[in-house]
Amino acid sequence: MVRVSASVFSKNVGHFHDVALTQPVTVTRNGRDRTVTISAEEYHRLKRRDRQVMSLDDFTQDDLAAILALVPDRAPMDGDELPV
């Protein structure tokens, strides 16, 4: 991923739009990530996945086992462990 300041991006918009066709371009402001420019194709792909609905029948037994392995233990917390 390419990372560039807003001032450099604004002076070379065409170049970075071309770069964004093949990889994301992160635009920073005051050293912090501000926006990411991606291709329209990638944007639409992500939006389609955003709306994809799956039922449990869509998962294999291996998928379900992997998900269950990620579930944390439900150990009780005492008051000292609560976030402040």
Coordinates of C-alpha atoms in Angstrom, one line a residue, residues 2-42:
V2 CA 1.2 3.5 -0.9
R3 CA 1.1 6.1 1.8
V4 CA 1.4 9.8 0.8
S5 CA 0.7 13.2 2.4
A6 CA -2.4 15.2 1.4
S7 CA -0.2 17.9 -0.2
V8 CA 1.7 15.5 -2.3
F9 CA -1.5 13.7 -3.3
S10 CA -3.2 17.0 -4.3
K11 CA -0.2 17.9 -6.6
N12 CA -0.2 14.5 -8.3
V13 CA -3.9 13.4 -8.2
G14 CA -3.8 11.8 -11.7
H15 CA -0.7 9.7 -10.8
F16 CA -2.2 8.5 -7.5
H17 CA -5.5 7.7 -9.2
D18 CA -3.6 5.4 -11.6
V19 CA -1.7 3.8 -8.6
A20 CA -5.1 3.2 -6.9
L21 CA -6.1 1.0 -9.8
T22 CA -3.7 -1.6 -8.6
Q23 CA -3.3 -0.9 -4.9
P24 CA -4.8 1.3 -2.1
V25 CA -3.3 4.8 -1.6
T26 CA -3.5 6.0 1.9
V27 CA -3.6 9.8 2.2
T28 CA -2.2 11.3 5.4
R29 CA -2.8 14.7 7.1
N30 CA -0.5 15.8 9.9
G31 CA 1.1 12.4 9.8
R32 CA -2.1 10.5 10.4
D33 CA -4.1 8.3 8.0
R34 CA -7.0 10.3 6.7
T35 CA -8.5 8.6 3.7
V36 CA -7.8 5.7 1.4
T37 CA -8.2 5.8 -2.4
I38 CA -9.1 2.5 -4.1
S39 CA -10.2 1.5 -7.5
A40 CA -14.0 1.6 -8.3
E41 CA -13.7 -2.2 -9.0
E42 CA -12.3 -2.8 -5.5

